[in-house]
Short mmCIF file of N, CA, C and O in Angstrom, two decimals:
data_model
loop_
_atom_site.label_atom_id
_atom_site.label_comp_id
_atom_site.label_asym_id
_atom_site.label_seq_id
_atom_site.Cartn_x
_atom_site.Cartn_y
_atom_site.Cartn_z
N MET A 273 -37.26 214.36 31.58
CA MET A 273 -36.57 215.40 32.21
C MET A 273 -37.27 215.76 33.53
O MET A 273 -38.52 215.82 33.51
N MET A 274 -36.57 215.91 34.49
CA MET A 274 -37.15 216.29 35.82
C MET A 274 -36.66 217.75 36.17
O MET A 274 -35.43 217.95 35.97
N ILE A 275 -37.53 218.52 36.59
CA ILE A 275 -37.19 219.88 36.92
C ILE A 275 -37.58 220.18 38.39
O ILE A 275 -38.67 219.78 38.78
N PHE A 276 -36.60 220.83 39.11
CA PHE A 276 -36.85 221.10 40.48
C PHE A 276 -36.67 222.55 40.75
O PHE A 276 -35.82 223.17 40.08
N PRO A 277 -37.40 223.11 41.56
CA PRO A 277 -37.47 224.58 41.71
C PRO A 277 -36.20 225.15 42.49
O PRO A 277 -35.65 224.45 43.39
N HIS A 278 -35.84 226.33 42.17
CA HIS A 278 -34.82 227.28 42.86
C HIS A 278 -33.84 226.57 43.63
O HIS A 278 -33.91 226.45 44.91
N TYR A 279 -32.84 225.93 43.03
CA TYR A 279 -31.71 225.42 43.70
C TYR A 279 -32.05 224.22 44.66
O TYR A 279 -31.39 223.98 45.61
N ALA A 280 -32.99 223.45 44.31
CA ALA A 280 -33.46 222.32 45.17
C ALA A 280 -32.43 221.31 45.26
O ALA A 280 -32.31 220.67 46.35
N LEU A 281 -31.57 221.17 44.20
CA LEU A 281 -30.53 220.05 44.31
C LEU A 281 -29.40 220.58 45.28
O LEU A 281 -28.47 219.69 45.48
N GLY A 282 -29.36 221.80 45.61
CA GLY A 282 -28.31 222.20 46.55
C GLY A 282 -28.93 222.43 47.96
O GLY A 282 -28.18 222.96 48.90
N GLY A 283 -30.21 222.12 48.15
CA GLY A 283 -30.91 222.40 49.40
C GLY A 283 -30.73 221.24 50.40
O GLY A 283 -30.02 220.29 50.24
N SER A 284 -31.53 221.41 51.47
CA SER A 284 -31.56 220.41 52.55
C SER A 284 -32.17 219.06 52.13
O SER A 284 -31.90 218.08 52.76
N LYS A 285 -32.95 219.09 51.09
CA LYS A 285 -33.57 217.81 50.66
C LYS A 285 -32.87 217.18 49.34
O LYS A 285 -33.54 216.40 48.71
N ALA A 286 -31.78 217.63 49.08
CA ALA A 286 -31.05 217.29 47.81
C ALA A 286 -30.82 215.71 47.82
O ALA A 286 -31.03 215.13 46.77
N ALA A 287 -30.50 215.12 48.95
CA ALA A 287 -30.27 213.65 49.00
C ALA A 287 -31.54 212.93 48.54
O ALA A 287 -31.54 211.93 47.79
N GLN A 288 -32.66 213.30 49.14
CA GLN A 288 -33.99 212.68 48.83
C GLN A 288 -34.36 212.90 47.39
O GLN A 288 -34.83 211.95 46.76
N ILE A 289 -34.07 214.06 46.86
CA ILE A 289 -34.48 214.31 45.49
C ILE A 289 -33.54 213.49 44.57
O ILE A 289 -34.10 212.91 43.55
N LYS A 290 -32.30 213.27 44.85
CA LYS A 290 -31.42 212.53 44.08
C LYS A 290 -31.83 211.02 44.08
O LYS A 290 -31.72 210.30 43.09
N LYS A 291 -32.36 210.51 45.29
CA LYS A 291 -32.80 209.19 45.33
C LYS A 291 -34.05 209.01 44.42
O LYS A 291 -34.25 207.99 43.80
N LEU A 292 -34.83 209.98 44.49
CA LEU A 292 -36.15 209.99 43.70
C LEU A 292 -35.84 209.92 42.20
O LEU A 292 -36.33 209.09 41.43
N VAL A 293 -34.92 210.71 41.79
CA VAL A 293 -34.48 210.76 40.46
C VAL A 293 -33.82 209.29 39.97
O VAL A 293 -34.11 208.83 38.89
N GLN A 294 -33.02 208.83 40.83
CA GLN A 294 -32.45 207.49 40.57
C GLN A 294 -33.50 206.38 40.43
O GLN A 294 -33.42 205.57 39.59
N TYR A 295 -34.55 206.51 41.27
CA TYR A 295 -35.66 205.58 41.23
C TYR A 295 -36.34 205.68 39.93
O TYR A 295 -36.58 204.63 39.12
N PHE A 296 -36.67 206.80 39.37
CA PHE A 296 -37.34 207.04 38.13
C PHE A 296 -36.56 206.69 36.89
O PHE A 296 -36.96 206.47 35.88
N ARG A 297 -35.14 206.86 37.06
CA ARG A 297 -34.24 206.53 35.91
C ARG A 297 -34.04 205.04 35.63
O ARG A 297 -33.48 204.68 34.61
N GLN A 298 -34.43 204.23 36.57
CA GLN A 298 -34.31 202.73 36.34
C GLN A 298 -35.32 202.32 35.30
O GLN A 298 -36.45 202.60 35.34
N PRO A 299 -34.77 201.55 34.32
CA PRO A 299 -35.69 201.13 33.21
C PRO A 299 -36.99 200.42 33.69
O PRO A 299 -38.02 200.61 33.01
N ALA A 300 -36.91 199.68 34.80
CA ALA A 300 -38.14 198.99 35.27
C ALA A 300 -39.21 199.98 35.68
O ALA A 300 -40.30 199.57 35.60
N HIS A 301 -38.79 201.20 36.13
CA HIS A 301 -39.85 202.15 36.53
C HIS A 301 -40.12 203.13 35.40
O HIS A 301 -41.20 203.70 35.19
N LEU A 302 -39.13 203.41 34.52
CA LEU A 302 -39.25 204.40 33.39
C LEU A 302 -40.16 203.88 32.30
O LEU A 302 -41.05 204.65 31.83
N GLN A 303 -39.94 202.67 31.91
CA GLN A 303 -40.77 202.16 30.77
C GLN A 303 -42.29 202.12 31.05
O GLN A 303 -43.07 202.59 30.14
N PRO A 304 -42.76 201.71 32.11
CA PRO A 304 -44.24 201.79 32.31
C PRO A 304 -44.80 203.26 32.37
O PRO A 304 -45.86 203.50 31.87
N LEU A 305 -44.04 204.12 32.95
CA LEU A 305 -44.43 205.54 32.93
C LEU A 305 -44.47 206.11 31.58
O LEU A 305 -45.45 206.78 31.21
N ALA A 306 -43.49 205.78 30.78
CA ALA A 306 -43.42 206.28 29.46
C ALA A 306 -44.52 205.77 28.58
O ALA A 306 -45.14 206.38 27.77
N ALA A 307 -44.81 204.42 28.70
CA ALA A 307 -45.89 203.83 28.03
C ALA A 307 -47.20 204.35 28.36
O ALA A 307 -48.09 204.66 27.52
N LYS A 308 -47.44 204.56 29.63
CA LYS A 308 -48.74 205.06 30.13
C LYS A 308 -49.00 206.48 29.60
O LYS A 308 -50.18 206.77 29.26
N HIS A 309 -48.02 207.35 29.56
CA HIS A 309 -48.20 208.72 29.19
C HIS A 309 -47.70 209.09 27.76
O HIS A 309 -47.62 210.26 27.50
N TYR A 310 -47.50 208.03 27.03
CA TYR A 310 -47.02 208.21 25.59
C TYR A 310 -45.74 209.11 25.55
O TYR A 310 -45.63 210.06 24.74
N LEU A 311 -44.77 208.77 26.45
CA LEU A 311 -43.58 209.50 26.37
C LEU A 311 -42.45 208.73 25.87
O LEU A 311 -42.43 207.51 25.70
N THR A 312 -41.30 209.36 25.39
CA THR A 312 -40.16 208.65 24.89
C THR A 312 -39.17 208.79 25.92
O THR A 312 -38.64 209.85 26.33
N PRO A 313 -38.76 207.59 26.58
CA PRO A 313 -37.73 207.74 27.66
C PRO A 313 -36.40 208.12 27.11
O PRO A 313 -36.05 207.75 25.98
N THR A 314 -35.61 208.90 27.84
CA THR A 314 -34.36 209.36 27.42
C THR A 314 -33.26 208.40 27.72
O THR A 314 -32.23 208.39 27.08
N ILE A 315 -33.50 207.44 28.54
CA ILE A 315 -32.56 206.43 28.90
C ILE A 315 -33.17 205.19 28.23
O ILE A 315 -34.16 204.64 28.63
N GLN A 316 -32.48 204.77 27.17
CA GLN A 316 -33.03 203.73 26.42
C GLN A 316 -32.11 202.51 26.35
O GLN A 316 -30.85 202.61 26.28
N SER A 317 -32.73 201.37 26.51
CA SER A 317 -31.96 200.06 26.41
C SER A 317 -32.05 199.58 24.96
O SER A 317 -32.76 200.14 24.21
N PRO A 318 -31.32 198.58 24.60
CA PRO A 318 -31.39 197.99 23.30
C PRO A 318 -32.81 197.72 22.92
O PRO A 318 -33.55 197.24 23.71
N VAL A 319 -33.15 197.91 21.66
CA VAL A 319 -34.61 197.75 21.20
C VAL A 319 -34.89 196.32 20.94
O VAL A 319 -34.09 195.59 20.36
N SER A 320 -35.95 195.92 21.50
CA SER A 320 -36.43 194.60 21.31
C SER A 320 -37.01 194.41 19.83
O SER A 320 -37.38 195.39 19.24
N ALA A 321 -37.07 193.17 19.40
CA ALA A 321 -37.68 192.98 18.01
C ALA A 321 -39.06 193.40 17.98
O ALA A 321 -39.42 193.91 16.92
N GLU A 322 -39.83 193.28 18.98
CA GLU A 322 -41.25 193.63 19.03
C GLU A 322 -41.34 195.26 18.85
O GLU A 322 -42.12 195.72 18.09
N ALA A 323 -40.48 195.95 19.65
CA ALA A 323 -40.51 197.36 19.59
C ALA A 323 -40.08 197.90 18.18
O ALA A 323 -40.52 198.99 17.73
N SER A 324 -39.07 197.22 17.63
CA SER A 324 -38.57 197.78 16.37
C SER A 324 -39.50 197.71 15.21
O SER A 324 -39.30 198.35 14.17
N THR A 325 -40.65 197.03 15.42
CA THR A 325 -41.64 196.91 14.30
C THR A 325 -42.92 197.73 14.66
O THR A 325 -43.79 197.76 13.91
N ASP A 326 -42.97 198.27 15.88
CA ASP A 326 -44.04 199.10 16.30
C ASP A 326 -44.14 200.36 15.47
O ASP A 326 -43.17 201.21 15.46
N PRO A 327 -45.22 200.69 14.77
CA PRO A 327 -45.36 201.93 14.00
C PRO A 327 -45.11 203.19 14.78
O PRO A 327 -44.44 204.11 14.28
N LEU A 328 -45.54 203.27 16.02
CA LEU A 328 -45.32 204.54 16.85
C LEU A 328 -43.79 204.62 17.15
O LEU A 328 -43.24 205.71 17.01
N TYR A 329 -43.19 203.53 17.51
CA TYR A 329 -41.65 203.52 17.67
C TYR A 329 -40.89 203.94 16.49
O TYR A 329 -39.99 204.83 16.65
N LEU A 330 -41.31 203.44 15.34
CA LEU A 330 -40.63 203.86 14.11
C LEU A 330 -40.80 205.35 13.79
O LEU A 330 -39.91 206.02 13.36
N GLN A 331 -42.06 205.80 14.07
CA GLN A 331 -42.29 207.27 13.90
C GLN A 331 -41.44 208.17 14.80
O GLN A 331 -40.84 209.18 14.33
N VAL A 332 -41.33 207.75 16.05
CA VAL A 332 -40.60 208.58 17.01
C VAL A 332 -39.11 208.55 16.57
O VAL A 332 -38.47 209.49 16.66
N GLN A 333 -38.55 207.30 16.20
CA GLN A 333 -37.21 207.29 15.78
C GLN A 333 -37.00 208.10 14.48
O GLN A 333 -35.88 208.75 14.46
N ALA A 334 -37.86 208.22 13.63
CA ALA A 334 -37.67 209.04 12.44
C ALA A 334 -37.67 210.47 12.78
O ALA A 334 -36.88 211.30 12.22
N GLN A 335 -38.37 210.89 13.72
CA GLN A 335 -38.43 212.24 14.23
C GLN A 335 -37.09 212.67 14.93
O GLN A 335 -36.76 213.87 15.00
N GLN A 336 -36.48 211.69 15.55
CA GLN A 336 -35.27 211.99 16.26
C GLN A 336 -34.06 212.17 15.41
O GLN A 336 -33.05 212.58 15.85
N ARG A 337 -34.11 211.80 14.18
CA ARG A 337 -32.99 211.87 13.28
C ARG A 337 -32.93 213.23 12.63
O ARG A 337 -33.65 213.98 12.49
#
């Protein structure tokens, strides 16, 4: 989740903010950030066989149910 202050998305820099958000929402950029900071990306692609057996992944999935 990205949070911007006081009506930033309606301000003069709205176009730049939207470009930044689109950049971070791309799986190629989101996955490394999520892995580095132990986050769960909200935009998820199909699970690979390797990820589906990872204990941390299974724990996170159990908590989301």
